[in-house]
Short mmCIF file of C-alpha atoms and ligand atoms in Angstrom, two decimals:
data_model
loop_
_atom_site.label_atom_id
_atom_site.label_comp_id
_atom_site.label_asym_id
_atom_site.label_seq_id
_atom_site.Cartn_x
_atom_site.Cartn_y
_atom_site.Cartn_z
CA UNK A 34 133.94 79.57 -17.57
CA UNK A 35 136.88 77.47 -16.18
CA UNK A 36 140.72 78.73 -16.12
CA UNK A 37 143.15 77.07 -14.83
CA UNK A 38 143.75 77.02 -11.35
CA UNK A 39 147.32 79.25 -11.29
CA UNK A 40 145.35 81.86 -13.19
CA UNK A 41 142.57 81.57 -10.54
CA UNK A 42 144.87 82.72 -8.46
CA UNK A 43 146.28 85.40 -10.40
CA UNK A 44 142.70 86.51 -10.83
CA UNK A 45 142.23 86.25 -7.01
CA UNK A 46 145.22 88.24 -6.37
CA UNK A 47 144.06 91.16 -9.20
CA UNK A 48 141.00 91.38 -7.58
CA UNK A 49 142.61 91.87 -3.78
CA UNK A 50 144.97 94.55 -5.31
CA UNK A 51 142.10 95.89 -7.12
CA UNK A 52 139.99 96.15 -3.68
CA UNK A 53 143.05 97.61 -1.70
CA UNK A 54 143.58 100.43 -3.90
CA UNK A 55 140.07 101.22 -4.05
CA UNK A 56 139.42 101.11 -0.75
CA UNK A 57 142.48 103.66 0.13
CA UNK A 58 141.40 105.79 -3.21
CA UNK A 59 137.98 105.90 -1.70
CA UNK A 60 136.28 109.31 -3.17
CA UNK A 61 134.54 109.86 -0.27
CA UNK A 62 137.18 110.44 2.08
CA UNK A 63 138.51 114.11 1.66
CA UNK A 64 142.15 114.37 1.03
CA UNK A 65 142.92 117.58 -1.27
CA UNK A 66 141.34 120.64 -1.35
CA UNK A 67 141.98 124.04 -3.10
CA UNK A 68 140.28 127.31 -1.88
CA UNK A 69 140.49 130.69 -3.37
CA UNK A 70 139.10 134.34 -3.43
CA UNK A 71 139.48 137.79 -5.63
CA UNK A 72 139.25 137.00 -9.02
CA UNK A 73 138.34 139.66 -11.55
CA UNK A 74 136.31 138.03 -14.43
CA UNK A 75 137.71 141.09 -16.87
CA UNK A 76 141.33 139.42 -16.60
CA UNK A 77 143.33 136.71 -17.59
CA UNK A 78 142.83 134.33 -14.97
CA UNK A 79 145.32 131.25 -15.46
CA UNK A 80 145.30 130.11 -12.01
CA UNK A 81 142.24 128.30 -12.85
CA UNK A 82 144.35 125.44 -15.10
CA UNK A 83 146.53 125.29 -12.29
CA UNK A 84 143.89 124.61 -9.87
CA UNK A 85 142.47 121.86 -12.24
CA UNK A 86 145.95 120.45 -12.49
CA UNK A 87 145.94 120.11 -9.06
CA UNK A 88 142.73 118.22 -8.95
CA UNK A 89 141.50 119.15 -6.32
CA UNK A 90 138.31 116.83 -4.77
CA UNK A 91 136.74 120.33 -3.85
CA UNK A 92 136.66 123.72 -4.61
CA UNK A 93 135.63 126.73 -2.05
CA UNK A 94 135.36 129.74 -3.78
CA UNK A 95 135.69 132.75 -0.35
CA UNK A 96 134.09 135.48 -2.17
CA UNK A 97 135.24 138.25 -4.69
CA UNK A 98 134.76 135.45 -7.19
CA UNK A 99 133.52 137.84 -10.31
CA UNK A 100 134.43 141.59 -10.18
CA UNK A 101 130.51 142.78 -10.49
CA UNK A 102 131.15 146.45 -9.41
CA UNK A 103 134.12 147.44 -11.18
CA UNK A 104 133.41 149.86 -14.86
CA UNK A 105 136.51 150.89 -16.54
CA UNK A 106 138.72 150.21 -13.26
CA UNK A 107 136.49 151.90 -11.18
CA UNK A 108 134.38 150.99 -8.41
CA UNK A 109 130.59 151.38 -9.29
CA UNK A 110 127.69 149.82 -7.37
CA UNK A 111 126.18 147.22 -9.81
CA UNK A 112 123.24 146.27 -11.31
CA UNK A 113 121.90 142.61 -11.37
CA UNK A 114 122.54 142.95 -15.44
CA UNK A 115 125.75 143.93 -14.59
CA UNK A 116 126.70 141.08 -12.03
CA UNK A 117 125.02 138.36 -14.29
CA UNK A 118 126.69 140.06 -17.12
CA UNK A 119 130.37 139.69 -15.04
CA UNK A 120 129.16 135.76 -14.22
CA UNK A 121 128.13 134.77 -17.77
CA UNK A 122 131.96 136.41 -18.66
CA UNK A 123 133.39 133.83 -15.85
CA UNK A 124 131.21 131.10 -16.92
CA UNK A 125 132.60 131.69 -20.71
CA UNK A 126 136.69 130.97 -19.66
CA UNK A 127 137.90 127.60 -20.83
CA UNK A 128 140.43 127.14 -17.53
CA UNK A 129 137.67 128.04 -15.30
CA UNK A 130 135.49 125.26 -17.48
CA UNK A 131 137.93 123.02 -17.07
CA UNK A 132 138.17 123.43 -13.25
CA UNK A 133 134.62 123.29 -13.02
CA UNK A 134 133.71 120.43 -15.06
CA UNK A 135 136.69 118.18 -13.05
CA UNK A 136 136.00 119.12 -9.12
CA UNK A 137 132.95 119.84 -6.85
CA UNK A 138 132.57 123.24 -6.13
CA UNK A 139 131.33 125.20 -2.72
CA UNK A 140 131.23 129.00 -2.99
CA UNK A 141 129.92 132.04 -0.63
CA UNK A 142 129.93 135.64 -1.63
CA UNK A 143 131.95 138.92 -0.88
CA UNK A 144 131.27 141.99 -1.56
CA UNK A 145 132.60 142.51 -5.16
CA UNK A 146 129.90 139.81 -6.38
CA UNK A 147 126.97 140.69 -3.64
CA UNK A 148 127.52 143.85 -5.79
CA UNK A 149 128.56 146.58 -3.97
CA UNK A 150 131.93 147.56 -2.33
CA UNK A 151 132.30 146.69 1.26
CA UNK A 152 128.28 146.51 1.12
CA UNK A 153 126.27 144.99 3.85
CA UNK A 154 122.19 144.62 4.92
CA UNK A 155 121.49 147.49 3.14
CA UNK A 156 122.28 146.35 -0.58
CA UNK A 157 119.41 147.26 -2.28
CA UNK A 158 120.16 144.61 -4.86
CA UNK A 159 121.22 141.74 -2.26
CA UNK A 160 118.36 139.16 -3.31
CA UNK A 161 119.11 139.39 -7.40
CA UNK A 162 122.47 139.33 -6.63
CA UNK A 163 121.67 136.07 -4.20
CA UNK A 164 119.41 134.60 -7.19
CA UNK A 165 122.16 135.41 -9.75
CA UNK A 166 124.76 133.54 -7.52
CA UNK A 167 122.32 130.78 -7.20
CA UNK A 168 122.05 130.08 -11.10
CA UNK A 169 125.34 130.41 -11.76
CA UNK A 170 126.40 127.92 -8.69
CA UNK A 171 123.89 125.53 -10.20
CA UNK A 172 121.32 125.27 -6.96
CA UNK A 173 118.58 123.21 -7.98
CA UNK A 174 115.32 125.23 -8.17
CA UNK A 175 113.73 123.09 -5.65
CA UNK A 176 116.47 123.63 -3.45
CA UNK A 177 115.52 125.26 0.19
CA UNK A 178 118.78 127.54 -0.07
CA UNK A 179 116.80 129.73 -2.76
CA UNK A 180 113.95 130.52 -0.24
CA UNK A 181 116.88 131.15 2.36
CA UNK A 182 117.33 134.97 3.15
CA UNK A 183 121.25 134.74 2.78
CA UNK A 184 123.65 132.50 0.79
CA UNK A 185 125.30 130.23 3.62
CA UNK A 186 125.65 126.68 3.52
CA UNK A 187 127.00 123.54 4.62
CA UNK A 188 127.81 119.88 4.06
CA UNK A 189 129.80 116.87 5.68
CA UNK A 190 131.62 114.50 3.81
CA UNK A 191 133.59 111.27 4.53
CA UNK A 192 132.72 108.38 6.54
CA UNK A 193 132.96 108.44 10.28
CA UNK A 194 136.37 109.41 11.82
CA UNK A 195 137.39 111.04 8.27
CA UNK A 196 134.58 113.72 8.32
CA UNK A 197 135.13 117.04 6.73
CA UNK A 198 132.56 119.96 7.04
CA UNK A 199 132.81 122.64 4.99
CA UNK A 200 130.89 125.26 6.00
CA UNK A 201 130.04 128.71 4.21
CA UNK A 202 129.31 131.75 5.89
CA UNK A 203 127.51 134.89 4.31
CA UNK A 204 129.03 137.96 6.14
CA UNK A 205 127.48 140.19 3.73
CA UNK A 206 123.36 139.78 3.42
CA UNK A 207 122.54 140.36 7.57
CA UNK A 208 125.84 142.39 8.43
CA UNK A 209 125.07 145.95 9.75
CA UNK A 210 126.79 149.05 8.25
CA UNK A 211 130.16 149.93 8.71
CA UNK A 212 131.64 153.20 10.60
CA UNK A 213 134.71 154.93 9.32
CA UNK A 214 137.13 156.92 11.54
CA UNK A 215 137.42 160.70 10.54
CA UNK A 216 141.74 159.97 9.87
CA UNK A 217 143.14 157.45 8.05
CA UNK A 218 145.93 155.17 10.51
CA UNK A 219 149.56 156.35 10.30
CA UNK A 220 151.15 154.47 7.09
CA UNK A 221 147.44 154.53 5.14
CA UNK A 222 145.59 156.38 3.23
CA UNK A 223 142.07 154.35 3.68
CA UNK A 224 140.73 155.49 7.26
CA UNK A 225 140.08 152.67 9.22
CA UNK A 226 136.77 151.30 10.17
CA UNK A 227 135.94 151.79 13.97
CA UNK A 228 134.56 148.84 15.93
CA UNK A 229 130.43 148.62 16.79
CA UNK A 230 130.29 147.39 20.28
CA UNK A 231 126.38 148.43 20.17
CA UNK A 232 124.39 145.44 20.97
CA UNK A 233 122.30 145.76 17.87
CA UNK A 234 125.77 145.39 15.35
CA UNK A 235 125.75 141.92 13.59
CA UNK A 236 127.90 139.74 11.63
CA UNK A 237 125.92 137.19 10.79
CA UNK A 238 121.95 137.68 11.63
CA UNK A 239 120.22 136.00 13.97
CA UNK A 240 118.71 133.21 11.43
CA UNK A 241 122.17 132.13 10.32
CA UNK A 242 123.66 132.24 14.15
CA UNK A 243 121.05 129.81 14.83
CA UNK A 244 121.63 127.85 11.80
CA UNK A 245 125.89 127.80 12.38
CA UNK A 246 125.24 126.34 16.24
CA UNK A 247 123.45 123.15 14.90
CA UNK A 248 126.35 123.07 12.10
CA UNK A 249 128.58 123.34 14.75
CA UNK A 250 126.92 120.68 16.69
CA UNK A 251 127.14 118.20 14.19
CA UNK A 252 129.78 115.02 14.19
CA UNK A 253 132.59 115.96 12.14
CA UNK A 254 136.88 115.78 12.63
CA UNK A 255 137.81 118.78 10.52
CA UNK A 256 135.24 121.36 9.79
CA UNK A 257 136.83 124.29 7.61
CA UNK A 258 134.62 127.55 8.18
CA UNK A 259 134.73 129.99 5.14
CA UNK A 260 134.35 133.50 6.31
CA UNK A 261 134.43 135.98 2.96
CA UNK A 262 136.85 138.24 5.91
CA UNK A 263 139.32 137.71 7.93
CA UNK A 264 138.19 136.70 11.38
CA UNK A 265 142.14 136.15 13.34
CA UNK A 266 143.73 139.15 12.06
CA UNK A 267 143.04 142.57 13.52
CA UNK A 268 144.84 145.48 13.07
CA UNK A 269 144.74 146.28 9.95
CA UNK A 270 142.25 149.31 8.86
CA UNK A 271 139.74 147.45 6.40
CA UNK A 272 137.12 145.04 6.49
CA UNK A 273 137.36 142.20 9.79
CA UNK A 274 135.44 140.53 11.92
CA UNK A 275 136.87 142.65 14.87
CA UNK A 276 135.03 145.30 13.05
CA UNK A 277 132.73 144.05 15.12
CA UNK A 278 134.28 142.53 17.93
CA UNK A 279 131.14 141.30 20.39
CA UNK A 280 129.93 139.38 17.13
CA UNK A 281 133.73 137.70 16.79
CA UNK A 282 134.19 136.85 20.74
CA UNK A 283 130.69 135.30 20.06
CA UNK A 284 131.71 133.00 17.15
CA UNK A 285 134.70 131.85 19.05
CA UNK A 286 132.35 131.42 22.77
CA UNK A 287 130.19 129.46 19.99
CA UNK A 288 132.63 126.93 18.99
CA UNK A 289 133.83 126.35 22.70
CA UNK A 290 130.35 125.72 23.91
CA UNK A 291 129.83 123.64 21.23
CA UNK A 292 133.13 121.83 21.98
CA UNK A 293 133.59 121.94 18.07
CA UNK A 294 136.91 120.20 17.47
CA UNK A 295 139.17 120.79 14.11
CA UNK A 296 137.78 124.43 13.18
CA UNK A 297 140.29 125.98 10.75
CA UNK A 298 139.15 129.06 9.21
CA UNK A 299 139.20 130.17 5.67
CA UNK A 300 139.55 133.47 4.58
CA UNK A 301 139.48 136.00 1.83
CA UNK A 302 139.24 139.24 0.33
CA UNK A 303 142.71 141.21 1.58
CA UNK A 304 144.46 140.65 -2.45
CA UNK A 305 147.38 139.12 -0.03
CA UNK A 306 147.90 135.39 1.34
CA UNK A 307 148.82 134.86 4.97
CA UNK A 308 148.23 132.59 7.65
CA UNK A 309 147.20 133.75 11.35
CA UNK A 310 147.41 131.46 14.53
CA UNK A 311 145.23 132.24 17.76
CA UNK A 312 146.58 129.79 20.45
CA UNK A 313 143.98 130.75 23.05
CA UNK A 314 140.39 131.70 21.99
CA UNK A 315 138.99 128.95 21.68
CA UNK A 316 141.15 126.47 23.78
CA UNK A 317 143.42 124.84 21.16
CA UNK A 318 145.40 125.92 17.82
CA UNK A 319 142.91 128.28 15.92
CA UNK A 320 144.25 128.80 11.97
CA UNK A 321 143.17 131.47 9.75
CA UNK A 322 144.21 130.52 6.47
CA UNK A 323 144.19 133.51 4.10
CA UNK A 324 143.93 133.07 0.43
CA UNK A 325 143.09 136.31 -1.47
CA UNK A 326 144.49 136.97 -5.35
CA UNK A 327 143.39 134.49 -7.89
CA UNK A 328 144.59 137.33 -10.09
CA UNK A 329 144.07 140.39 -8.03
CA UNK A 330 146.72 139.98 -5.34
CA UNK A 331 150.01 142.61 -5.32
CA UNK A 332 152.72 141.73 -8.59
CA UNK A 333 155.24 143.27 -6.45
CA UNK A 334 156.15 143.39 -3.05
CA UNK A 335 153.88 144.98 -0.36
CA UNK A 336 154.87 145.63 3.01
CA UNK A 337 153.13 143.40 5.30
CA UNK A 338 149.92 144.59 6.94
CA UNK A 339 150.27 144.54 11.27
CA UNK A 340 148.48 141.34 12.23
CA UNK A 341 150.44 139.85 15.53
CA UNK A 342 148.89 136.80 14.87
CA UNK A 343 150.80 136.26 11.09
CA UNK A 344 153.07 133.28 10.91
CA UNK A 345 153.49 133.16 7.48
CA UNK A 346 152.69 135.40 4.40
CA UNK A 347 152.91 136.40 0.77
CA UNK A 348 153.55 139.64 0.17
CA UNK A 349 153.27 139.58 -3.39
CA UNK A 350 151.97 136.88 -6.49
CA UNK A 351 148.83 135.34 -7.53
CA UNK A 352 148.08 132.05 -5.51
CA UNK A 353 145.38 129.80 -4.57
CA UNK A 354 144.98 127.84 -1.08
CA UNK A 355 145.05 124.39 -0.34
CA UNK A 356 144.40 122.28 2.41
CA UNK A 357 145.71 118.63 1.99
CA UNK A 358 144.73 115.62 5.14
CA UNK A 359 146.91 112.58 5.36
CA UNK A 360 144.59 110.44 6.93
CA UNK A 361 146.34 107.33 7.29
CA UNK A 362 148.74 108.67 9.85
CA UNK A 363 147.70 107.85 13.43
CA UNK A 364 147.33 111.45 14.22
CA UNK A 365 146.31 112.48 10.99
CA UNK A 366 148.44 115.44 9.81
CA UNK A 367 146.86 118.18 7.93
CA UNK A 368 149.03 120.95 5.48
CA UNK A 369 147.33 124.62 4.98
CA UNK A 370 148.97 125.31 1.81
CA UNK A 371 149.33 128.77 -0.02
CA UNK A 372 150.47 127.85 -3.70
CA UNK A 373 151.76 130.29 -6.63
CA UNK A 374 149.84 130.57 -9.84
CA UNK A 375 152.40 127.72 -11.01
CA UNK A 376 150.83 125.23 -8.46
CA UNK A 377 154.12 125.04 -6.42
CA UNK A 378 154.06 125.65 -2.36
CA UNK A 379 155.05 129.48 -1.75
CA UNK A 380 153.75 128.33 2.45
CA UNK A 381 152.79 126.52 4.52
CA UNK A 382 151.88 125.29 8.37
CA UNK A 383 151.42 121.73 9.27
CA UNK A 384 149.15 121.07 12.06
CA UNK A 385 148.21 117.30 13.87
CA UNK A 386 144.61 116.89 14.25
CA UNK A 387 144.93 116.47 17.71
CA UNK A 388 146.03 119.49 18.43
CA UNK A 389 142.66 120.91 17.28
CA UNK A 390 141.04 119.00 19.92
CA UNK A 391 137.89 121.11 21.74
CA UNK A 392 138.08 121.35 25.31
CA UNK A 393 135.23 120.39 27.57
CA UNK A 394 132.80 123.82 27.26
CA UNK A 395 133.00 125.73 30.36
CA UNK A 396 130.13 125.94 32.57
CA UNK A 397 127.30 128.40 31.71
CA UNK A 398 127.74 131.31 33.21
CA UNK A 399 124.68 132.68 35.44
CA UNK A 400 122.24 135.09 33.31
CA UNK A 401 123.46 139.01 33.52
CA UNK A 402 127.35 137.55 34.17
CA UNK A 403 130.09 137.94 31.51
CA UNK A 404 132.95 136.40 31.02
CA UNK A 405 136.26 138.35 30.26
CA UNK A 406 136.24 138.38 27.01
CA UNK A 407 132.77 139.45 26.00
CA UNK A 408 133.41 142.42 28.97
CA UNK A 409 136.11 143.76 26.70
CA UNK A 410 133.37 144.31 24.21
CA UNK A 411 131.39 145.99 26.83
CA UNK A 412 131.29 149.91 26.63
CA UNK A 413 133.24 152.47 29.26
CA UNK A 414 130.66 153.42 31.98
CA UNK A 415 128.78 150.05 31.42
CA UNK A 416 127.59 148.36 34.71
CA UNK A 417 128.83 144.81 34.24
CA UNK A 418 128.95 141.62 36.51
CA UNK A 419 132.26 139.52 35.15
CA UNK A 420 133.78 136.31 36.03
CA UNK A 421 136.92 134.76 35.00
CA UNK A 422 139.76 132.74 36.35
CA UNK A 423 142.51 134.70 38.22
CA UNK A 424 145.83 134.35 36.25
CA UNK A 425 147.89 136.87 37.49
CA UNK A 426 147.84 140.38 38.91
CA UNK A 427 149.87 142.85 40.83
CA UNK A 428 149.66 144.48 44.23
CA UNK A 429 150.35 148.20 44.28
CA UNK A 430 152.18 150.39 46.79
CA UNK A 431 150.99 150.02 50.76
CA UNK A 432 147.77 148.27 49.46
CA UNK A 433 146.75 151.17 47.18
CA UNK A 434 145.57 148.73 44.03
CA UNK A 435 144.95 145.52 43.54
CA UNK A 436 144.83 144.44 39.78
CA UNK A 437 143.72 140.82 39.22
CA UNK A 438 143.87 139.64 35.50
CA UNK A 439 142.35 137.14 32.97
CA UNK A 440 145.41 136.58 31.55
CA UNK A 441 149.24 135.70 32.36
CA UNK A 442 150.59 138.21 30.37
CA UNK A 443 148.60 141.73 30.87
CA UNK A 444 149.78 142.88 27.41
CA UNK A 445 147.94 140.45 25.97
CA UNK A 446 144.84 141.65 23.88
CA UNK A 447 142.53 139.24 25.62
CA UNK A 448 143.71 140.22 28.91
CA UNK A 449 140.77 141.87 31.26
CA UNK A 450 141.59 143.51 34.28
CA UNK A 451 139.34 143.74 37.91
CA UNK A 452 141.14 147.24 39.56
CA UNK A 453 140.33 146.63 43.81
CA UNK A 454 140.49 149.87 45.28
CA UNK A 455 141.96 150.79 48.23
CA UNK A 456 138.07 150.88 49.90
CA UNK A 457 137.70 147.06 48.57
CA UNK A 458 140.93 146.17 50.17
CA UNK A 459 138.82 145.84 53.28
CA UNK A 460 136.48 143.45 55.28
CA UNK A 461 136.77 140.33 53.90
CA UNK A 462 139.75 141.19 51.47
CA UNK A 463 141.89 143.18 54.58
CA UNK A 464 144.48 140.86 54.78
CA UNK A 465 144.01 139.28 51.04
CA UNK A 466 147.31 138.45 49.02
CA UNK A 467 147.46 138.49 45.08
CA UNK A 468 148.32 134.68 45.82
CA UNK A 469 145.39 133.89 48.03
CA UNK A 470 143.44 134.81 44.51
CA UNK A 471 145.82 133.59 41.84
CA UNK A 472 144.04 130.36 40.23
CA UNK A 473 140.65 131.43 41.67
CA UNK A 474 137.55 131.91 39.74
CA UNK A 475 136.04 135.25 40.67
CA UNK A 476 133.10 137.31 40.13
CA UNK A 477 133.42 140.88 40.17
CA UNK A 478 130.57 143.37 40.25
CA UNK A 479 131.06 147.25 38.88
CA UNK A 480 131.74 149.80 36.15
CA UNK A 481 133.94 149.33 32.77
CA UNK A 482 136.62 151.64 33.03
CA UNK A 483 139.53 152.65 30.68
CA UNK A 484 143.08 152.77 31.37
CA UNK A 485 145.19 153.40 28.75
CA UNK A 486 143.07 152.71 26.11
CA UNK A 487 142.28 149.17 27.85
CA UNK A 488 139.01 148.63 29.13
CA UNK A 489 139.06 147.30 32.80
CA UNK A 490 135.94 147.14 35.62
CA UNK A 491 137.02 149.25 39.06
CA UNK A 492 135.31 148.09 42.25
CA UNK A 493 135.99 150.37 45.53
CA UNK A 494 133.47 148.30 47.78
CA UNK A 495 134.62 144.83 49.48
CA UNK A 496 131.00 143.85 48.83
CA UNK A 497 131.85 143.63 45.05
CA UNK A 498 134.04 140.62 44.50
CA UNK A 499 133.61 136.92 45.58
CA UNK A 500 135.35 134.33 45.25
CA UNK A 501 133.79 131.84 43.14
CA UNK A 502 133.53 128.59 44.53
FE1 LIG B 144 136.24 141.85 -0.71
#
């Protein structure tokens, strides 16, 4: 066919517009995406129109995402009729439809649809409920995730230098039972759950450790972890990762050893949206973005739970969370949304990529030597060889106590303290000065101690420090 040459060029031109918006529209590249938790199938649920208005390119469901165990407003360990009943009830509202027929959907499991209320390895009905979840997810049959013990799962998307991971944990199938105090906290009623330090305690299960290290080691800018629980936040009585605190200092010694830049953790399951903000565990900005009340959160104000690490919060309202990636900044910025059932912004925090940059991993540490944090998960009267880097300390009285610490400020929760005694203060150390020490690595052989309430390691012979070199 001939045209004319002016429309030629007009064609030309179409088709260079044409290419320039498709090539900044490109679907692979992740821009928008909306992440949620707690929503019980036996309500009204219109947040799920709102989240398909959004249009969002993907969806993580955290867990919570069908009510399986609740009869008449009750908690009641399920059934596998029962939790495909609760699914099938889900998979039979129009806004959810809607949502699911416009956006590509990720999802893990909590405990309302593993089946059971704060349920772990012991849920006699954890591989229905994992074949259940399976069907209504839509997992291929001759996918290997059905022969997987566990629901977890991953996936990168984008091209190179615009890579987002999304990865799914499964803190329910392998975690190891709970322990409740014998009083509920001042200002509760639930009591609290204590902490497991025992060796044996597990988040995740060997098999998906394993599997979350070569995740971890894979290329990607932003990888957003999905944890069912919140894994920042700490004080508060119910379900956490702190809960079992050796298997959360491990996750975070995981992503520094695997110098895994742009972690931001998503979270779920406390029927309240916050956002938490570690600076230090694992060497840049760590977020925990907290999105929990499709329909279940609070319609009136709560008071807030303790979590030092909060920065921003909803105490009441339904909401969904949303994590949105300009990419065409230099530093690309990235917004950690919380949104109200209307779709508008209730918070948010605003973080450059490049401050989620992983530091080089430190060096392995020699085998039967612990580093400071993974000694405050050690038990009192525990014979433990520690190292860390001197950061400050004080020197007591006429040389009575010397206290060397992992951290500048000794208030802080990460802080461990090596207690020289008197005897140490001798030989070697006899004319020693908190300064000679300050910015040294050291190595400190002895017992865990407690002072109050903080864990520390007391060494009385000069024999059992060095200085690292
Ligand atoms: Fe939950």
């Amino acid at each position: 066919m001939n045209f004319p040459a002016h429309l030629k060029t007009l064609g030309l031109t179409f088709a260079s517009i044409f290419l320039t918006a498709t090539a900044s529209a490109d679907p692979s590249i992740v821009r928008r995406i909306a992440f949620g938790s707690c929503a019980d199938q036996q309500k009204p649920c219109p947040i799920w129109g709102t989240i398909a208005d959004y249009d969002p390119q993907w969806l993580l469901l955290l867990g919570d995402n069908i009510y399986a165990d609740v009869v008449d407003g009750r908690l009641k360990p399920s059934t596998p009729e029962r939790i495909a009943a609760a699914y099938q009830q889900l998979g039979e509202m129009p806004e959810f439809n809607r949502l699911r027929a416009s956006t590509n959907i990720m999802a893990t499991w909590d405990d309302h649809d593993y089946g059971n209320n704060d349920a772990g390895a012991q849920w006699e009905h954890k591989d229905a409920a994992a074949e259940i979840f399976h069907n209504f997810f839509g997992t291929p049959a001759d996918s290997p995730l059905r022969k997987q013990r566990g629901i977890y799962d991953a996936r990168i998307v984008g091209p190179p230098g615009k890579r987002v991971q999304m990865i799914m944990l499964d803190t329910r199938y392998f975690r190891s039972e709970l322990e409740k105090a014998e009083r509920p906290l001042p200002g509760f009623r639930a009591r609290p759950y204590l902490q497991r330090t025992d060796p044996q305690a597990t988040m995740l299960g060997d098999q998906q450790w394993k599997w979350l290290e070569q995740q971890l080691r894979q290329p990607a800018e932003i990888r957003l972890l999905c944890s069912s629980i919140q894994v920042i936040s700490d004080e508060h009585p119910f379900e956490k990762w702190d809960n079992f605190p050796a298997e959360r200092q491990r996750l975070y010694d995981l992503i520094r050893d695997c110098e895994a830049s742009g972690v931001i953790i998503l979270s779920g399951d406390r029927h309240r949206g916050e956002i938490s903000l570690d600076p230090y565990s694992v060497g840049y900005a760590l977020y925990d973005v907290t999105a929990s009340g499709l329909n279940q959160a609070s319609r009136v104000w709560r008071p807030l739970e303790p979590n030092r690490h909060r920065v921003s919060s909803l105490e009441y309202g339904n909401h969904f969370g949303a994590i949105e990636i300009d990419w065409d900044r230099q530093d690309p910025l990235i917004s950690l949304q919380l949104r109200w059932e209307d779709g508008e912004i209730a918070t948010q925090a605003r973080v450059l990529l490049s401050r989620l940059q992983a530091k080089p991993a430190p060096k392995p540490l020699p085998a039967g030597v612990v580093s400071a944090g993974r000694a405050l998960t050690l038990d009192v009267g525990d014979a433990a060889e520690v190292q860390f880097l001197v950061q400050a300390g004080r020197m007591f009285g006429e040389r009575m106590r010397l206290l060397l610490n992992s951290e500048s400020d000794y208030r802080s929760k990460r802080n461990f303290t090596v207690v020289m005694e008197a005897t140490a203060l001798s030989g070697p150390w006899g004319n020693i000065d908190l300064a000679d020490l300050q910015g040294k690595t050291i190595r400190a052989r002895g017992t865990i101690g407690v002072y109050n309430g903080v864990k520390q390691l007391v060494i009385e012979t000069p024999e059992q420090l060095q200085i690292v070199p």
